[in-house]
XYZ file of C-alpha atoms in Angstrom:
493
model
C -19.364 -56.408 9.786
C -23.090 -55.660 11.100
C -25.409 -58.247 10.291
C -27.503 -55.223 7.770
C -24.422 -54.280 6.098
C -23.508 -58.461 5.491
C -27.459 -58.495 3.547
C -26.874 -54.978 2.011
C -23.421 -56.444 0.533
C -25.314 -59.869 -0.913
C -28.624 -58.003 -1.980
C -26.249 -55.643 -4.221
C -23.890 -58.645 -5.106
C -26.993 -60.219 -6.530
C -28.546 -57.032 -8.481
C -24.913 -56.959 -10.233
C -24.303 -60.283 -11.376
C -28.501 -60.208 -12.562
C -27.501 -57.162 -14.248
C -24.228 -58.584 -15.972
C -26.084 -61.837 -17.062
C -28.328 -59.644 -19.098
C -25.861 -57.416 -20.342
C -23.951 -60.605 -21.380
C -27.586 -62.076 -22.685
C -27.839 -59.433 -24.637
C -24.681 -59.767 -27.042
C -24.958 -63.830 -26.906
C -27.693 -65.894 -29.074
C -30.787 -67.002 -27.316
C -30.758 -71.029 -26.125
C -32.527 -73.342 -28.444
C -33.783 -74.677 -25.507
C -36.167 -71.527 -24.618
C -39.607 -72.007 -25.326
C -40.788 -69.438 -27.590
C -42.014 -69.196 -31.290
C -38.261 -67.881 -33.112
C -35.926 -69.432 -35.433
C -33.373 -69.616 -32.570
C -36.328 -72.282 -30.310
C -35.224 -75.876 -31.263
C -38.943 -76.339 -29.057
C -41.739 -78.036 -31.610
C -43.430 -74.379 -31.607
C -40.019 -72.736 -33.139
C -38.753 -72.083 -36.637
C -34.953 -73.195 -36.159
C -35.509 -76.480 -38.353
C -36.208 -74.433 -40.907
C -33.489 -71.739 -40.709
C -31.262 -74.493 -40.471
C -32.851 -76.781 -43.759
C -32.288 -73.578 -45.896
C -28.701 -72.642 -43.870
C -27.821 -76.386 -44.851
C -28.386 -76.411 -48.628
C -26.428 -73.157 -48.537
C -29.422 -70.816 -49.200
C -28.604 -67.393 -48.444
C -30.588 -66.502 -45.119
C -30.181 -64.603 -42.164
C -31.927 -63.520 -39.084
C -32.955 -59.684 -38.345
C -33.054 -58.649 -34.840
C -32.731 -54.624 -35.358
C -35.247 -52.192 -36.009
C -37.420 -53.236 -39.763
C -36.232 -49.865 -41.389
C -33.360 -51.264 -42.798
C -34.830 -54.473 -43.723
C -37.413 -53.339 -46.267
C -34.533 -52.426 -48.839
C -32.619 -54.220 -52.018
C -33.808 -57.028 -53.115
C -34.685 -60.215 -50.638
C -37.425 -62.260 -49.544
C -38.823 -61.690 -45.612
C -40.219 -63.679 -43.765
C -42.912 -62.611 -40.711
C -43.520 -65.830 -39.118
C -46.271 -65.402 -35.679
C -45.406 -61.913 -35.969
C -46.809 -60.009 -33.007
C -49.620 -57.897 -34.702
C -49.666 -55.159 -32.368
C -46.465 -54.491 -32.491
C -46.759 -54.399 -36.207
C -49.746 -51.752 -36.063
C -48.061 -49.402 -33.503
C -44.820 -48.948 -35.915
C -47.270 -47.180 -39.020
C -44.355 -45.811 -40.433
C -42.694 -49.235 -41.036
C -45.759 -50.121 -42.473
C -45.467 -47.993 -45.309
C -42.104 -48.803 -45.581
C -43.274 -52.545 -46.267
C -45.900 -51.609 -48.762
C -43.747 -49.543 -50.681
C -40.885 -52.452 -50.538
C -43.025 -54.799 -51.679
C -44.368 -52.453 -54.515
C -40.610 -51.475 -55.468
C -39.707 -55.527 -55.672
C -39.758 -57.031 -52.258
C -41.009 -60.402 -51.617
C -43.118 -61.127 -48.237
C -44.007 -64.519 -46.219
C -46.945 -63.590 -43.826
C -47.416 -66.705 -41.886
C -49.460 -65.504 -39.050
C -52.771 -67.118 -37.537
C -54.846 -63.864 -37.611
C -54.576 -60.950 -40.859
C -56.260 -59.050 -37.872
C -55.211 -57.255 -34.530
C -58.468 -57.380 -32.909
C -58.724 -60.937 -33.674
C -55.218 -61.876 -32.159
C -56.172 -59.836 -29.509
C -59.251 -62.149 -28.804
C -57.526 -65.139 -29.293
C -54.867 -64.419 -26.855
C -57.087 -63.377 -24.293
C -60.372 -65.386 -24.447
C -59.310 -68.518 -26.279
C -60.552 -70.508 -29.261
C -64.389 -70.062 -28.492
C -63.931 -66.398 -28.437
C -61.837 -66.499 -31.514
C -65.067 -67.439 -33.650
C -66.592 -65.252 -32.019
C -64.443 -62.926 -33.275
C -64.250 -63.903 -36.875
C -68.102 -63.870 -37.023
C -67.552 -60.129 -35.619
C -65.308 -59.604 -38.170
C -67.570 -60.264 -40.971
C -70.149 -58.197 -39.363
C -67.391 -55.677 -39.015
C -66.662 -55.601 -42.365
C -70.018 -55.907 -44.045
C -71.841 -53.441 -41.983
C -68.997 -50.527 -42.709
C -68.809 -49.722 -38.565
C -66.058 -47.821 -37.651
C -62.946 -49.368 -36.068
C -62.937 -47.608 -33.015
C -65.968 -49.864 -31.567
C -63.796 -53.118 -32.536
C -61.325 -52.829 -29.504
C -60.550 -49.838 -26.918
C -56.877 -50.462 -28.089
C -57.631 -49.267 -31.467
C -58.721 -45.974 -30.157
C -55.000 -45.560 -29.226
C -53.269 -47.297 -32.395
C -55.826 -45.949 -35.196
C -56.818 -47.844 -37.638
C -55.232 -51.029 -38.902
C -53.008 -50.636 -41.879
C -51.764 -54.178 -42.506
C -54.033 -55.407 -44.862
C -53.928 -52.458 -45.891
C -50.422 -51.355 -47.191
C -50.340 -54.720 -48.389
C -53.687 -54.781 -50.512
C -55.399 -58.271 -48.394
C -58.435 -56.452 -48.421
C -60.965 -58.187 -46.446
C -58.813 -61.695 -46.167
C -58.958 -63.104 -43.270
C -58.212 -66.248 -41.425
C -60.465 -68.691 -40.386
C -59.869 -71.686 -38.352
C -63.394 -74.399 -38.720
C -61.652 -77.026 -40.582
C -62.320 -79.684 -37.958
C -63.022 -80.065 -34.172
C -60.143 -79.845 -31.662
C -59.102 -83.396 -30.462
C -58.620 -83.306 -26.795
C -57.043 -86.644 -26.471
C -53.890 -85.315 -28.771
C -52.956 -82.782 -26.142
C -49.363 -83.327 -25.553
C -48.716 -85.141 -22.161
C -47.509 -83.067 -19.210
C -45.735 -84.142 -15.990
C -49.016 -82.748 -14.398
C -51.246 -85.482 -15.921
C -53.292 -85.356 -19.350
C -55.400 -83.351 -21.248
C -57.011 -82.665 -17.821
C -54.658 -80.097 -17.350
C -55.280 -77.737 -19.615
C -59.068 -76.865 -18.679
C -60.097 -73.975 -17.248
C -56.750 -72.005 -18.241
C -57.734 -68.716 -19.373
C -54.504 -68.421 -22.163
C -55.027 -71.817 -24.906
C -52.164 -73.395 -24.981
C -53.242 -75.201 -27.581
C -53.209 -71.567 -30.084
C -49.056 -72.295 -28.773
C -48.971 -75.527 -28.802
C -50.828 -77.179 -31.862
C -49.820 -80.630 -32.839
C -49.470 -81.569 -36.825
C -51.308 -84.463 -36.345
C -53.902 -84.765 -39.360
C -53.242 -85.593 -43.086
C -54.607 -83.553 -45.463
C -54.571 -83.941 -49.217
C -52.837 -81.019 -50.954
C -54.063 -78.941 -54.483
C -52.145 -76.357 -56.143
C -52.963 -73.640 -58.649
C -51.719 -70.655 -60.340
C -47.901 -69.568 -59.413
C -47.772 -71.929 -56.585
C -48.625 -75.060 -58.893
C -44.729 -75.920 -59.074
C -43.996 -75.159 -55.206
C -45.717 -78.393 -54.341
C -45.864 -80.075 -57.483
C -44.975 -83.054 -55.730
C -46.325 -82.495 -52.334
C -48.908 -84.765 -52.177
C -50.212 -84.468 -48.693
C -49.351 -82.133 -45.558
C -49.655 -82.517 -41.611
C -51.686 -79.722 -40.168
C -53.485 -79.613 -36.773
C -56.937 -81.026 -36.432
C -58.693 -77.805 -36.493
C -56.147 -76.030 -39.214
C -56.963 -72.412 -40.134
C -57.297 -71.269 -43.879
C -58.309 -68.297 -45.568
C -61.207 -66.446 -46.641
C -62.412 -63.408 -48.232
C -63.853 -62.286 -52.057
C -59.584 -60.793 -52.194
C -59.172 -64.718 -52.815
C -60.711 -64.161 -56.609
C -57.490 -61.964 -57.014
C -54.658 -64.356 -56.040
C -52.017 -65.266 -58.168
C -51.507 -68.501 -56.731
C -53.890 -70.512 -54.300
C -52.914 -73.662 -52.230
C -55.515 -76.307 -51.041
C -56.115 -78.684 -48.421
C -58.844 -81.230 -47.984
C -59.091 -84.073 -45.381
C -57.162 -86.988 -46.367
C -59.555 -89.328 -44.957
C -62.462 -88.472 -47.531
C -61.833 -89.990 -50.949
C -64.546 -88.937 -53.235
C -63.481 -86.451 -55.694
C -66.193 -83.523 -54.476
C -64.611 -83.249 -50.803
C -64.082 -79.451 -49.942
C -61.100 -77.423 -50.042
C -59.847 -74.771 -48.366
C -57.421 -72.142 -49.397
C -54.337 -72.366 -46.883
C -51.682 -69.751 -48.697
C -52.467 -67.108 -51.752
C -50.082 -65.381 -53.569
C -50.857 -62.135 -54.283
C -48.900 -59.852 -56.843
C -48.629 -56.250 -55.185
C -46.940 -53.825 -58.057
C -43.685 -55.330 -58.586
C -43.256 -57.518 -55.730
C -45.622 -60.415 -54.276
C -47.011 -61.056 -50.373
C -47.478 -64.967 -49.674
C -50.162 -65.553 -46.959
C -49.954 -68.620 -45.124
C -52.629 -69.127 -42.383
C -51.070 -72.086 -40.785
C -47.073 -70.921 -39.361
C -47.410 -74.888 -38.228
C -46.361 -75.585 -41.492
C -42.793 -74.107 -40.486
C -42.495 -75.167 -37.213
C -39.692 -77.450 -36.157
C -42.415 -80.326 -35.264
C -43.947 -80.117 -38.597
C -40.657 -80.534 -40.844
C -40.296 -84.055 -40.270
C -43.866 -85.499 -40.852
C -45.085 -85.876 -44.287
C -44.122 -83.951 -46.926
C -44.137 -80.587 -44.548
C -40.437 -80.434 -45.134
C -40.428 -79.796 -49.177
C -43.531 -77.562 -48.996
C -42.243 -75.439 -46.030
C -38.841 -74.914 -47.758
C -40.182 -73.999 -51.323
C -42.636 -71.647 -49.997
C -40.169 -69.709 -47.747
C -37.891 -70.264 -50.465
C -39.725 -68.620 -53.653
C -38.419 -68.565 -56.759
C -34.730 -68.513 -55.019
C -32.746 -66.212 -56.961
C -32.627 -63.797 -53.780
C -31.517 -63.628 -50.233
C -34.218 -64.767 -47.353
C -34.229 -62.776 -43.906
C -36.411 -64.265 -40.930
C -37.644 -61.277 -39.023
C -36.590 -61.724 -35.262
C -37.631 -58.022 -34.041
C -41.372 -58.260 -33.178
C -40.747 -61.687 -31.468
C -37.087 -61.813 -30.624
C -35.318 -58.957 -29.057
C -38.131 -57.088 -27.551
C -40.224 -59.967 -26.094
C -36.673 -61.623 -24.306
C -37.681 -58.963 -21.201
C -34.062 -57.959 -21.173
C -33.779 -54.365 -20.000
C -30.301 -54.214 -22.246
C -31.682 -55.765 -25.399
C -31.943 -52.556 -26.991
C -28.106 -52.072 -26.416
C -27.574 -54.786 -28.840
C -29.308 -53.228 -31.575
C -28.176 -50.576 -33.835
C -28.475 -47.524 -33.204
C -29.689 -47.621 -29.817
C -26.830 -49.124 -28.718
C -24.689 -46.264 -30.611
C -26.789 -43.458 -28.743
C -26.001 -45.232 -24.905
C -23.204 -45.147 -25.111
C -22.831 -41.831 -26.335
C -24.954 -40.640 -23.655
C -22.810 -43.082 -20.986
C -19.300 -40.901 -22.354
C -21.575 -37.481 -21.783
C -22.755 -38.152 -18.210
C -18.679 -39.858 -17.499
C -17.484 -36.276 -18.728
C -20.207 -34.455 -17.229
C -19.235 -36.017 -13.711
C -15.574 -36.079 -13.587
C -16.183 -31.781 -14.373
C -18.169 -31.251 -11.778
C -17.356 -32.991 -9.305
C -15.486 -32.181 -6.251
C -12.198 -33.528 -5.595
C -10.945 -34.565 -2.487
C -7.075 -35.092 -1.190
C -5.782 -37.431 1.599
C -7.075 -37.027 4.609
C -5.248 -34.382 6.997
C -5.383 -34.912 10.463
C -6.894 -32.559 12.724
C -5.480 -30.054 14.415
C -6.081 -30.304 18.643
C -5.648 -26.576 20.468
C -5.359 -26.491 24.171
C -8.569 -26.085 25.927
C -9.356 -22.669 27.229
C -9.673 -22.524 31.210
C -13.250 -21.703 33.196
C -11.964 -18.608 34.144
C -11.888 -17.607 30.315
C -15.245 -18.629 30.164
C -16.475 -16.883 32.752
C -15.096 -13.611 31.677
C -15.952 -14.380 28.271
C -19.690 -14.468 29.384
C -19.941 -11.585 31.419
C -18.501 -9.419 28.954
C -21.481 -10.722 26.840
C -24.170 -9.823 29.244
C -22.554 -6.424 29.867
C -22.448 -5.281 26.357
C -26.336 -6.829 25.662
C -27.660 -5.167 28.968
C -28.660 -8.169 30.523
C -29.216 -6.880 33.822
C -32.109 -8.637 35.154
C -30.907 -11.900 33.960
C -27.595 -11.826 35.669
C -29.587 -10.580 39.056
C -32.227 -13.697 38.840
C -29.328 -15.735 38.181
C -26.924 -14.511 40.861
C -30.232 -14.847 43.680
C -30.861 -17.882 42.522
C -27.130 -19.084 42.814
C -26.939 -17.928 46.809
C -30.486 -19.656 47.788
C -28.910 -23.060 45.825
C -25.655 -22.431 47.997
C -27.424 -21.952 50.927
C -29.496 -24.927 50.939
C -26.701 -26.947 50.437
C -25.010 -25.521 53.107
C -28.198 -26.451 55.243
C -28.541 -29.818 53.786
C -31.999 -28.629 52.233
C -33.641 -30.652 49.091
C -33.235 -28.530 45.713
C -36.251 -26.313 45.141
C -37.558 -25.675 49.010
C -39.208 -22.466 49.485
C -37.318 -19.259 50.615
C -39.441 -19.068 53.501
C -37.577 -22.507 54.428
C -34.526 -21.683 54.062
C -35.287 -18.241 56.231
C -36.994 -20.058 58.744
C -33.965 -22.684 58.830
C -31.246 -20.256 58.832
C -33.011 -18.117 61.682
C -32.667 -20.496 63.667
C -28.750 -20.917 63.858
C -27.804 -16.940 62.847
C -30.954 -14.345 63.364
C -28.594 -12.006 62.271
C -27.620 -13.293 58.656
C -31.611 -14.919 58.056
C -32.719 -10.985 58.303
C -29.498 -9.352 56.009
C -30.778 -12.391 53.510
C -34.491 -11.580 53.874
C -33.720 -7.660 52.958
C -31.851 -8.571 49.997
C -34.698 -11.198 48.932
C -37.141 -7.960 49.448
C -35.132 -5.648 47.709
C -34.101 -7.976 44.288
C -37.858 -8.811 43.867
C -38.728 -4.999 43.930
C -36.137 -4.355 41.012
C -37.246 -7.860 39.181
C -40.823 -6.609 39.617
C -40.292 -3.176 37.719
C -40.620 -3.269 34.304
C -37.017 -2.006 33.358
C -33.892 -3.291 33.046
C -32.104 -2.271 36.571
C -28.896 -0.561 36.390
C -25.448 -1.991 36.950
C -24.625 -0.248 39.778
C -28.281 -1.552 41.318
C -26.468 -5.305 40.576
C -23.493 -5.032 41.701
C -25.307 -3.344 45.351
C -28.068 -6.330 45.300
C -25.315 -8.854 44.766
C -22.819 -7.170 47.500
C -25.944 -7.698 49.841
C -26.203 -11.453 48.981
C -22.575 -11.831 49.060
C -22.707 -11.267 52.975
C -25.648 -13.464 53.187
C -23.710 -16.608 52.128
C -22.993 -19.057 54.292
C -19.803 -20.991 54.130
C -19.041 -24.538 54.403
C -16.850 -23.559 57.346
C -19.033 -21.801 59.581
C -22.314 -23.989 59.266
C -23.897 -24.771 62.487
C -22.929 -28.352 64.328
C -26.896 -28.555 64.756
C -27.488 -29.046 61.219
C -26.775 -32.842 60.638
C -28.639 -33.334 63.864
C -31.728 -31.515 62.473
C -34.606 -33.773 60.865
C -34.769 -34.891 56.931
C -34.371 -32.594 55.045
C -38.223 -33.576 53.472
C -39.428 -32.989 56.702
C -37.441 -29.657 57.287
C -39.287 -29.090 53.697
C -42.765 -29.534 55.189
């Protein structure tokens, strides 16, 4: 085996077993070892302590990894945890589908770190001092009435937002000023300290943010007996709560204030509203820390994290996996997993198999081939003659038979190939006057038919070629003289 088809062999060995991994991938749960923000990420970002917590006092609750259509029916309680906001704007229809759940009955967590997809937008791309930035744009946004097409070219694609919308937030909105970011609390890498982390465009801190202040906890409204005995949670440093007049309207409001100031006036700040939409409710939670594996076992994060995923209890709770489970995984055959796209490939895999095996060609075994005898030169001859007879190639066959009896006679007279006819007169004069002057007239005579500008007859042939017949000079009857004569370059000359 060439050494090309050995790396052809290996490079396709490799693209199938990639290609099986995924497809196996793809029917298998994801490792609680993968660093990502899901309930299947045992990481401190993920949510599997708390799937598990509810899972373990035998709460009803399941994951959903296929398309939200068919999760916005019956009665349950959902649960959008860091959902990926622009994949939640670019599916409008399932939009309204949520906001007419939640109308009909449904009940809605929304723990995400940003009510808008501009300002996720900013904060993944420019960091946290862009992301006030972008709340103070906000406001501006929202007070001056300016249309939503200047906020980001992206929005010129998707339209307008409809979150807040189908799920009447109004202008809420979440801020995060509660404190300054401690850069000595950044979690240790094997790259060295908080060093690290400067300069990177992406904050890894909006990933990876550390429960690691106390703050005093106040309840009221519907939410009173969630954390009735919650006295204190662990949020980051600079947590993020809520704002917006929509507040006024809340059913239920919980508050945080820093731990470490005692007097009775210290400030609060609204962390998750309840709000009653028709029938059903929407719980906002700016801080999705709360949930977060790393947050369950400080403090009293544990109780309040249940009881507000929880609710009142008396229905089934599904943590949404499809905006950041199945698509984000970047595996090509995670749609295959999910029904009904995996339903529709392989209806269109049967199609193409039938498609193929009808048209195309079938071959038997191999028959071997047949070898005739090979026809003699004679055959060949005669074959081509007959063809220049019948086409009326007459000057042709002339040029070619003069051109055969100078190449025979120069061999004969051990001349180079190509030497002048005057040569090869002048040579042949010398040993037979006789045959130089009968090969001299017939030289005359076939350029005077080769000159006219008609094809000469075949009686005009076969006389020109009976005159170069005598003219030939045979091996035989060559003169002794001629391998005494000069080179035949010289002779040439």
């Amino acid at each position: 085996m060439t050494p090309a088809r050995v790396v052809a062999v290996i490079l396709t060995a490799v693209a199938l077993l990639a290609i099986a991994g995924q497809a196996i991938d793809t029917w298998t749960d994801p490792s609680p070892r993968r660093w990502d923000a899901d309930s299947y990420t045992g990481t401190p970002a993920g949510y599997r302590a708390l799937y598990e917590l509810m899972h373990a006092l035998d709460h009803d609750v399941s994951r959903w990894e296929r398309p939200p259509g068919k999760l916005f029916e019956g009665e349950r309680r959902v649960l959008l945890l860091s959902p990926d906001l622009v994949g939640l704007e670019i599916e409008k229809r399932y939009l309204e589908m949520l906001g007419a759940w939640v109308k009909d009955g449904g009940e809605l967590v929304l723990a995400s770190p940003a009510l808008s997809m501009r300002t996720a937008l900013a904060r993944r791309e420019d960091a946290e001092d862009v992301e006030a930035d972008s709340d103070e744009n906000d406001d501006k946004d929202l007070e001056s009435g300016d249309s939503p097409e200047a906020a980001h070219p992206l929005r010129e694609i998707l339209g307008d937002e409809k979150l807040r919308e189908v799920l009447g937030l109004g202008d809420l909105k979440v801020k995060s000023r509660l404190g300054e970011p401690d850069r000595e609390q950044l979690p240790p890498t094997p790259w060295g300290g908080p060093e690290f982390f400067e300069g990177l465009r992406i904050d890894l801190l909006a990933f990876y943010r550390r429960p690691d202040t106390e703050y005093k906890t106040r309840a009221e409204g519907r939410l009173a007996p969630f954390v009735e005995d919650v006295d204190t949670v662990h949020l980051p440093a600079r947590a993020r709560y809520l704002e917006g007049s929509k507040l006024d309207d809340a059913a239920g409001v919980l508050y945080v204030s820093a731990a470490s100031n005692r007097s009775s006036d210290a400030e609060e700040y609204p962390v998750a509203a309840l709000f009653s939409q028709g029938e059903g409710e929407v719980l906002v939670v700016s801080e999705p820390v709360l949930f977060s594996n790393q947050s369950l076992k400080t403090g009293d994060n544990a109780i309040a994290a249940y009881r507000l995923a929880l609710g009142s209890g008396w229905c089934p709770v599904y943590i949404d996996e499809y905006y950041h489970g199945v698509v984000p995984r970047g595996n090509m055959f995670a749609l295959l997993g999910v029904y009904p796209y995996g339903v529709i490939g392989l209806t269109i895999a049967a199609a193409m198999s039938l498609f193929i095996w009808r048209v195309a060609i079938r071959f038997g075994p191999p028959t071997p081939l047949a070898e005739g005898e090979r026809r003699s030169i004679g055959e060949y001859v005669e074959a081509m003659s007959n063809l220049f007879e019948r086409g009326q190639k007459h000057r042709f066959v002339l040029e070619t038979c003069r051109a055969g009896v100078l190449d025979e006679i120069r061999e004969a007279l051990l001349l180079p190939h190509g030497v002048s006819e005057s040569v090869i007169l002048g040579r042949l004069a010398r040993t037979d006057a006789q045959r130089a002057h009968a090969l001299y007239e017939a030289l005359e005579a076939s350029k005077h038919v080769l000159r006219a500008g008609y094809e000469p007859s075949l009686a005009k042939v076969h006389e020109l070629q009976e005159k170069f017949e005598a003219c030939r000079l045979p091996h035989r009857n060559r003169p002794h003289t001629a391998a005494r004569t000069s080179p035949p370059s010289m002779n040439a000359r």
